[in-house]
Tab-separated table of C-alpha atoms in Angstrom:
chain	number	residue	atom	x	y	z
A	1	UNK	CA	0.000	0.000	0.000
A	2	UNK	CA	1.547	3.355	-0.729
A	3	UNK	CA	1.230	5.814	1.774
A	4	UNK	CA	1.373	8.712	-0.179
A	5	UNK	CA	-1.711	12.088	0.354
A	6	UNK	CA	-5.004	11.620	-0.652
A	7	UNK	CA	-8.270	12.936	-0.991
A	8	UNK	CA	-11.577	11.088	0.048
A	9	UNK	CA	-14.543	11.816	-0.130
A	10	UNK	CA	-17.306	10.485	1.589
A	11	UNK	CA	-21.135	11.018	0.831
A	12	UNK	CA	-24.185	10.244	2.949
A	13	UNK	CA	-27.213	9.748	0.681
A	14	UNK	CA	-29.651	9.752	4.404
A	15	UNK	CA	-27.690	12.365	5.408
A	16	UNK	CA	-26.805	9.731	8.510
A	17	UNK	CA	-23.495	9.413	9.264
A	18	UNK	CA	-23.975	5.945	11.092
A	19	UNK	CA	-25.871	4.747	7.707
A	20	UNK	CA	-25.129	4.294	3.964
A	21	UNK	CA	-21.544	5.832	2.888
A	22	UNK	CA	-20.186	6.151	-0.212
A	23	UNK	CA	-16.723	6.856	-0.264
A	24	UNK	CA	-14.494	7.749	-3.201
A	25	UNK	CA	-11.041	8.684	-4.115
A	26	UNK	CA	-11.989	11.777	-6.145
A	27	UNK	CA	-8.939	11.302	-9.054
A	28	UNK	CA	-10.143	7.314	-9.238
A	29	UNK	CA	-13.553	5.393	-10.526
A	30	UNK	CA	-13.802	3.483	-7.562
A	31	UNK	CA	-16.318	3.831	-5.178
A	32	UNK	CA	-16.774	1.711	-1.714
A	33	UNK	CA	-20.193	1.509	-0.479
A	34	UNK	CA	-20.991	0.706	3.237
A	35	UNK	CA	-24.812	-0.809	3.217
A	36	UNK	CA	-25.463	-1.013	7.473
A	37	UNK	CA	-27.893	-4.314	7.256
A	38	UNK	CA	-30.927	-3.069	8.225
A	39	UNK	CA	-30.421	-0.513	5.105
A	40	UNK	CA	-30.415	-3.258	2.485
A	41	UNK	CA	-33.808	-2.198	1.162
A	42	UNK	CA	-32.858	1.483	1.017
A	43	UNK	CA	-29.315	0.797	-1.001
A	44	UNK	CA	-30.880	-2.093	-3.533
A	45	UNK	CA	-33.249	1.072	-4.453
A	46	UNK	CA	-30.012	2.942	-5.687
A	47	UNK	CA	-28.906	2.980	-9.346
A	48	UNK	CA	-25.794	2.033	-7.885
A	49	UNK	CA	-27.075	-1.609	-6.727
A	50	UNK	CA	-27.641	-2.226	-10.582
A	51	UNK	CA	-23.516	-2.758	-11.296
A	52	UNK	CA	-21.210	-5.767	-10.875
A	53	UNK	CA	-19.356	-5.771	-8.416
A	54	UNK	CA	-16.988	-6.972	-5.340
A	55	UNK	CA	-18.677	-6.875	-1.779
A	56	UNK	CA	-17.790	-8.206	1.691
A	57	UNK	CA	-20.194	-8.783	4.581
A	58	UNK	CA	-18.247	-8.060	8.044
A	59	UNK	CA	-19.846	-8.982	11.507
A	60	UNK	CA	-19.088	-10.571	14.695
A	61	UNK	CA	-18.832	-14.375	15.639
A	62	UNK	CA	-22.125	-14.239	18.502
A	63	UNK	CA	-20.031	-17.171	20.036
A	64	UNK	CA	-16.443	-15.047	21.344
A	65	UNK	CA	-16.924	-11.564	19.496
A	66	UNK	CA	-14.469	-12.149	16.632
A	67	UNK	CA	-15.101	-10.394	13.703
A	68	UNK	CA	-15.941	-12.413	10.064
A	69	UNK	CA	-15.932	-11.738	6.509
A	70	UNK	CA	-17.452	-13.071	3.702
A	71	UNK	CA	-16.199	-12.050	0.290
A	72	UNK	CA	-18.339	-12.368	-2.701
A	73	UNK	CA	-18.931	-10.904	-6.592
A	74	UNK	CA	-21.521	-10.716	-8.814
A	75	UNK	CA	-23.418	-9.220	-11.640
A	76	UNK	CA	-26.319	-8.587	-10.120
A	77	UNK	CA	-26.381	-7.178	-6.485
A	78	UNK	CA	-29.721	-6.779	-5.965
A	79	UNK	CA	-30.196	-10.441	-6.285
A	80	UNK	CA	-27.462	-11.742	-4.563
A	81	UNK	CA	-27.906	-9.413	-1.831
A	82	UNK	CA	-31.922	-10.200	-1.025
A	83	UNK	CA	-30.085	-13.662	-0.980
A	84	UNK	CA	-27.541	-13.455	1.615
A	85	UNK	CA	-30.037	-11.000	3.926
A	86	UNK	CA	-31.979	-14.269	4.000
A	87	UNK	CA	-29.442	-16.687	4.025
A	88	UNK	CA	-26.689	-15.419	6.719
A	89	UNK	CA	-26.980	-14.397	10.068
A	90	UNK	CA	-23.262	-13.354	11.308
A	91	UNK	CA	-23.211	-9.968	9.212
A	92	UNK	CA	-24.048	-6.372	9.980
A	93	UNK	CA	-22.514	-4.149	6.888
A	94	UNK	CA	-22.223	-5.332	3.223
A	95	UNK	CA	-18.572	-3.097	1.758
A	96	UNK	CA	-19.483	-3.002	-2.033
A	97	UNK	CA	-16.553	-1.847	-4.433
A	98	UNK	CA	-17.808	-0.558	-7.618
A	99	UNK	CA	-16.899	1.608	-10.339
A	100	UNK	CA	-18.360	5.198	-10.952
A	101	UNK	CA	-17.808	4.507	-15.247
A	102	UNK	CA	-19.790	0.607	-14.944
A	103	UNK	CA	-16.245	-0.358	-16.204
A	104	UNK	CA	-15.955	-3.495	-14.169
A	105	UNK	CA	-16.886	-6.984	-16.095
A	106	UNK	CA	-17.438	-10.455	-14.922
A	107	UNK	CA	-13.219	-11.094	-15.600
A	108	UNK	CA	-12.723	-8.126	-13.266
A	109	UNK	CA	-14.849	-9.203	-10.267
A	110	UNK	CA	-13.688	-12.821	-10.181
A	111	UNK	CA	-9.763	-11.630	-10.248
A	112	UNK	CA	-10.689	-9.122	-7.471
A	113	UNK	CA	-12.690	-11.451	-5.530
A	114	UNK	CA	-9.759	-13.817	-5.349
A	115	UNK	CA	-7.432	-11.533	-4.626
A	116	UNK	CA	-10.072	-10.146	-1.491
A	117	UNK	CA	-9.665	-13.307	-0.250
A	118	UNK	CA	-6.590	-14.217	-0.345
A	119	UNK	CA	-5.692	-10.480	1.105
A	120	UNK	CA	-7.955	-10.869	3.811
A	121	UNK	CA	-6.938	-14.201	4.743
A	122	UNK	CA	-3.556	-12.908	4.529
A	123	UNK	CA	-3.894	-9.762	7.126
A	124	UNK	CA	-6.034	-11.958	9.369
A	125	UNK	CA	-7.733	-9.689	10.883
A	126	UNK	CA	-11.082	-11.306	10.449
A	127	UNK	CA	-12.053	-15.279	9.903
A	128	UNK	CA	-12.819	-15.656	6.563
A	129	UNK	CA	-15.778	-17.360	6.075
A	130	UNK	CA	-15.794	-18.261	2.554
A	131	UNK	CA	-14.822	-21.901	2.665
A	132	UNK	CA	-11.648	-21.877	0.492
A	133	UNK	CA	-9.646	-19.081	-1.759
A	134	UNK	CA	-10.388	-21.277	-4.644
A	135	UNK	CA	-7.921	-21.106	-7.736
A	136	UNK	CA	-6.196	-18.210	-9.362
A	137	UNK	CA	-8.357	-17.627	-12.382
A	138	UNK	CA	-6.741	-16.575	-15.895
A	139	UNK	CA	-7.100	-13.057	-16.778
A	140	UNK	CA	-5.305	-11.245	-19.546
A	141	UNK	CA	-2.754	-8.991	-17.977
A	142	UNK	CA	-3.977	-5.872	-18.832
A	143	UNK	CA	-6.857	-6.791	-16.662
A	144	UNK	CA	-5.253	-7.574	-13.885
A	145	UNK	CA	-2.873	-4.570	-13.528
A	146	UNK	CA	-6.312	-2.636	-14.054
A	147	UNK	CA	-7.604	-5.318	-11.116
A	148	UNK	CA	-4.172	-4.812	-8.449
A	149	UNK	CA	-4.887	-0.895	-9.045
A	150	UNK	CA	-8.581	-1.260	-8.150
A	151	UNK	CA	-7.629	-3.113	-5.298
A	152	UNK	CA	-5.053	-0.677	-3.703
A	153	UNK	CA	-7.957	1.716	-4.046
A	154	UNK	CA	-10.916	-0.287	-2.666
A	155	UNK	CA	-8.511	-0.803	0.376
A	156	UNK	CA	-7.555	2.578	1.185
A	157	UNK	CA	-11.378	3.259	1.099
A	158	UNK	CA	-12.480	0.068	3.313
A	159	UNK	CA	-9.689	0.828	5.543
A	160	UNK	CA	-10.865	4.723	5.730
A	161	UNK	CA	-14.104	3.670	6.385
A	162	UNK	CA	-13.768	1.671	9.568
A	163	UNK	CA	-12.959	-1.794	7.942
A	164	UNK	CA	-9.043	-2.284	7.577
A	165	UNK	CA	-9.875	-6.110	5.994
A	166	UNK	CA	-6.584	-6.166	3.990
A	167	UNK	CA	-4.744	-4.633	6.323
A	168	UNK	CA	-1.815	-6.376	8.409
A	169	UNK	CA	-2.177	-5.543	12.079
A	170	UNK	CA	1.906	-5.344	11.909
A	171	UNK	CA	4.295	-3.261	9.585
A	172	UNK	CA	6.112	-5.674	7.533
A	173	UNK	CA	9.988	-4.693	7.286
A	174	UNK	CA	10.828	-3.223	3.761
A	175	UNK	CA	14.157	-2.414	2.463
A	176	UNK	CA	14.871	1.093	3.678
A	177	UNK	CA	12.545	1.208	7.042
A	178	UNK	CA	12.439	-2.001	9.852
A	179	UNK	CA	9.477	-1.775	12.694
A	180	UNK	CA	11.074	-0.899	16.029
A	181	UNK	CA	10.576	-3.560	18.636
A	182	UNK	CA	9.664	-4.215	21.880
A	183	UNK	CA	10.273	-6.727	24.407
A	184	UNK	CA	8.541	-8.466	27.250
A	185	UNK	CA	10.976	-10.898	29.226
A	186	UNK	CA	9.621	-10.934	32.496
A	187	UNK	CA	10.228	-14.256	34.175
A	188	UNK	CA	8.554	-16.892	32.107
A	189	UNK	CA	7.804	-14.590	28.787
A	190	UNK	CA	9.717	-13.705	25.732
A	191	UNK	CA	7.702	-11.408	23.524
A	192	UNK	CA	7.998	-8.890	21.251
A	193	UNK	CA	5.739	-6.286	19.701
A	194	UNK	CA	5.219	-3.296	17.733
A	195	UNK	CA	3.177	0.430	18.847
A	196	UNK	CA	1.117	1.229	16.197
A	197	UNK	CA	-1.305	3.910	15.445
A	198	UNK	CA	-3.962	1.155	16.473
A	199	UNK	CA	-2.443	0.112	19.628
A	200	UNK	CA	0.024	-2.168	20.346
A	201	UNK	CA	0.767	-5.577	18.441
A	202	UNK	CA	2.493	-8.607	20.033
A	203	UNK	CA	4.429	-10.612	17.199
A	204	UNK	CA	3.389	-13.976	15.991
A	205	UNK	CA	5.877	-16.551	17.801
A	206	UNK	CA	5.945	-14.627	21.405
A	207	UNK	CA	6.125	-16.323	24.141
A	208	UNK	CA	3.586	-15.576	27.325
A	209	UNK	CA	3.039	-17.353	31.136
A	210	UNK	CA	0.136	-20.126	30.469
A	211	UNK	CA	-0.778	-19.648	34.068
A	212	UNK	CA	-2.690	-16.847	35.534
A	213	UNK	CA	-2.513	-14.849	37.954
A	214	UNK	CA	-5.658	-15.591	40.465
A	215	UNK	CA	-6.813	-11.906	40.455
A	216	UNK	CA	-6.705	-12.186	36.143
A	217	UNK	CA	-9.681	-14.457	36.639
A	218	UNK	CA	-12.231	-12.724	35.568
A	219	UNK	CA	-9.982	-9.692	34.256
A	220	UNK	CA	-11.248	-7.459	30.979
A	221	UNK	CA	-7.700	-8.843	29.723
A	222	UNK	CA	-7.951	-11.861	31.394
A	223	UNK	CA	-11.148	-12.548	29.291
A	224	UNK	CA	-9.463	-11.186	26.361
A	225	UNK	CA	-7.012	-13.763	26.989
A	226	UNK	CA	-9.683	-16.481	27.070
A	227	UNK	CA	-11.049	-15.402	23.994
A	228	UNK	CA	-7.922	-15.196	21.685
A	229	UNK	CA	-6.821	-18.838	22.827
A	230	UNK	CA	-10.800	-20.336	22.085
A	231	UNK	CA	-9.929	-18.654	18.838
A	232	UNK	CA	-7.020	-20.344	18.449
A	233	UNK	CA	-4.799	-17.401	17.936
A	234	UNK	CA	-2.821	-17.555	21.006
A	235	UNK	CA	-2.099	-21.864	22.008
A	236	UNK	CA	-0.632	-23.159	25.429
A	237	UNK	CA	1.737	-26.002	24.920
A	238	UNK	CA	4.609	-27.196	26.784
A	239	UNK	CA	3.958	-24.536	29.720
A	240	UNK	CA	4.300	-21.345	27.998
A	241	UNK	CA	1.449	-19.181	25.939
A	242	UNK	CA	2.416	-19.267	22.402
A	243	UNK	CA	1.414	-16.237	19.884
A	244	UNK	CA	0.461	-18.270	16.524
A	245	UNK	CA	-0.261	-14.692	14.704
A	246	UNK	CA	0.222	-10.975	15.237
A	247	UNK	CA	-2.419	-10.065	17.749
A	248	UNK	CA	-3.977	-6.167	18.237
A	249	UNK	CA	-4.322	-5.036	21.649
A	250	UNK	CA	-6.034	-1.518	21.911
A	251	UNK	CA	-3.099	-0.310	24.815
A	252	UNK	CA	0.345	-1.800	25.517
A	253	UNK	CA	-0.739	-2.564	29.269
A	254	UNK	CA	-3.354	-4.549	27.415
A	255	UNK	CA	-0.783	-6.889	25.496
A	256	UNK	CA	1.186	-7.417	28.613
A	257	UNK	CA	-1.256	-8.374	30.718
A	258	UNK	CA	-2.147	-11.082	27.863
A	259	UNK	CA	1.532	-11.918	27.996
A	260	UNK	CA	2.038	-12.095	31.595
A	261	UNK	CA	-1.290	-13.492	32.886
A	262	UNK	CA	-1.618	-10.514	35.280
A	263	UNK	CA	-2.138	-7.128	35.485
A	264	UNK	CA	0.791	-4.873	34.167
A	265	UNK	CA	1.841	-1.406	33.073
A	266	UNK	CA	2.951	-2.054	29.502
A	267	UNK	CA	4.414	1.497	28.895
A	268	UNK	CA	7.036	0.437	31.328
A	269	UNK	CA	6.862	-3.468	31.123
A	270	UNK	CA	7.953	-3.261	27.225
A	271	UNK	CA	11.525	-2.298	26.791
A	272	UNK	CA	13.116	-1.674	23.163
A	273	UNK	CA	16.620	-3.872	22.487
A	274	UNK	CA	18.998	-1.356	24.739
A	275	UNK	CA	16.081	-1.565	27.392
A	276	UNK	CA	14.767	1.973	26.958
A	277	UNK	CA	10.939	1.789	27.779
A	278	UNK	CA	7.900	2.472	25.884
A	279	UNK	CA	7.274	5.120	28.000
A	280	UNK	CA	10.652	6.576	28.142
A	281	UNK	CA	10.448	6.665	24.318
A	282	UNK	CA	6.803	7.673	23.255
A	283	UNK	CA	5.327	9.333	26.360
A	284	UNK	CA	8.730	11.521	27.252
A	285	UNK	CA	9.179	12.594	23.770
A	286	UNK	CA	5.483	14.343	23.923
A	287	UNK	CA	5.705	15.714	27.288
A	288	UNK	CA	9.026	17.381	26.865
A	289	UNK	CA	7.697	18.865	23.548
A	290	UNK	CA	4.958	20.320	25.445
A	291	UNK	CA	7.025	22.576	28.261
């Protein structure tokens, strides 16, 4: 994704801002649609129902909160739609990508709805509930440069408007910039995360304490904890908590506690590799800016 200015713009047709969206990058033909469930009838009015096009239902898992996505395409959305509001129960908002020139065809949307699912699968940030990614299918190259390009768009949008599907929950290293890390090696841990604008991720392969402190019992983080291991994101085995994917915590006391099976302060608890702290580093910068 390049991370490069932008304008969006974002139009309520109700005038809501909790209900239908249309969002756009105003130089592109791409337009992301968020359709809130209970909408549906209002949106499949809309000329702009009428196109093919790429769509994902998002919602929760009722059983332990986790959030699911279902990636579909189709060339005709009013149909397959009316379908799924009668068919499926986990989703809240249908994300429909389509294009403001009714440029997309049937080779387009089946490209771009393998590559959704692969991407989403990918970032992991919600359980994919289409059963498999299926095959590559053939499309002529010039379609699929169009198709990568309509994708980079469609995500910037999704991700704008609340639903960061393709997005990894950790900064990958690249060639000129590496993530700066942070470590937890309390007795009986060995992790090591990132602080993000979202929060704070621990890395896929940490090592936590499987047990628990007795006053975690019961714990928001302790239940937190609970959840990501019923998931099977986090996995005890052979004593220690094991991290079997980059995991978003919303604060860095959050991810420690997880870690540590107790409460902790994570701005001082996670120490970069010459055992400077979080706070030291993010929280001291900003206050000695501010005198």
């Amino acid at each position: 994704m390049n991370n490069r200015p932008q304008t969006i713009q974002i139009f309520l047709p109700g005038g809501d801002p909790r209900g239908l969206r249309v969002a756009e990058i105003t130089t592109r033909i791409v337009q992301a649609i968020e359709v809130p469930r209970n909408l549906l009838a209002e949106f499949l009015k809309m000329p702009e129902s009428e196109q093919v096009a790429v769509y994902l239902l998002v919602g929760p898992n009722d059983d332990n909160g986790e959030e699911k996505v279902y990636v579909g395409q189709t060339g005709d959305l009013r149909k397959r739609l009316a379908a799924h509001n009668k068919e499926k129960d986990f989703w809240q908002r249908a994300l429909v990508l389509i294009s403001r020139t009714h440029s997309l065809t049937q080779t387009h949307v089946l490209f771009l709805e393998w590559l959704c699912i692969q991407e989403a699968k990918k970032a992991a940030r919600y359980a994919a509930e289409n059963g498999n990614g299926g095959s590559k299918p053939h499309t002529p190259a010039p379609l699929e440069a169009d198709c990568l390009e309509i994708f980079e768009t469609g995500r910037t949008l999704l991700a704008t408007l609340g639903y960061p599907v393709f997005e990894p929950v950790a900064k990958p290293a690249t060639a000129s910039i590496d993530p700066e890390l942070f470590y937890c090696k309390r007795a009986g841990t060995n992790a090591v995360g990132e602080y993000t604008v979202e929060g704070f991720v621990v890395l896929k392969g940490s090592k936590g304490r499987a047990q628990v402190a007795s006053s975690f019992v019961g714990h928001t983080f302790g239940k937190r904890r609970d959840a990501l291991i019923q998931q099977g994101r986090l996995s005890v085995e052979g004593g220690a908590l094991l991290f079997m994917e980059d995991v978003l915590f919303s604060s860095p006391s959050g991810a420690s506690a997880v870690v540590c099976g107790a409460a902790s302060n994570g701005w001082t608890e996670w120490k970069n590799d010459k055992g400077v702290t979080l706070e030291e580093l993010k929280r001291g910068n900003t206050a000695s800016s501010n005198d």
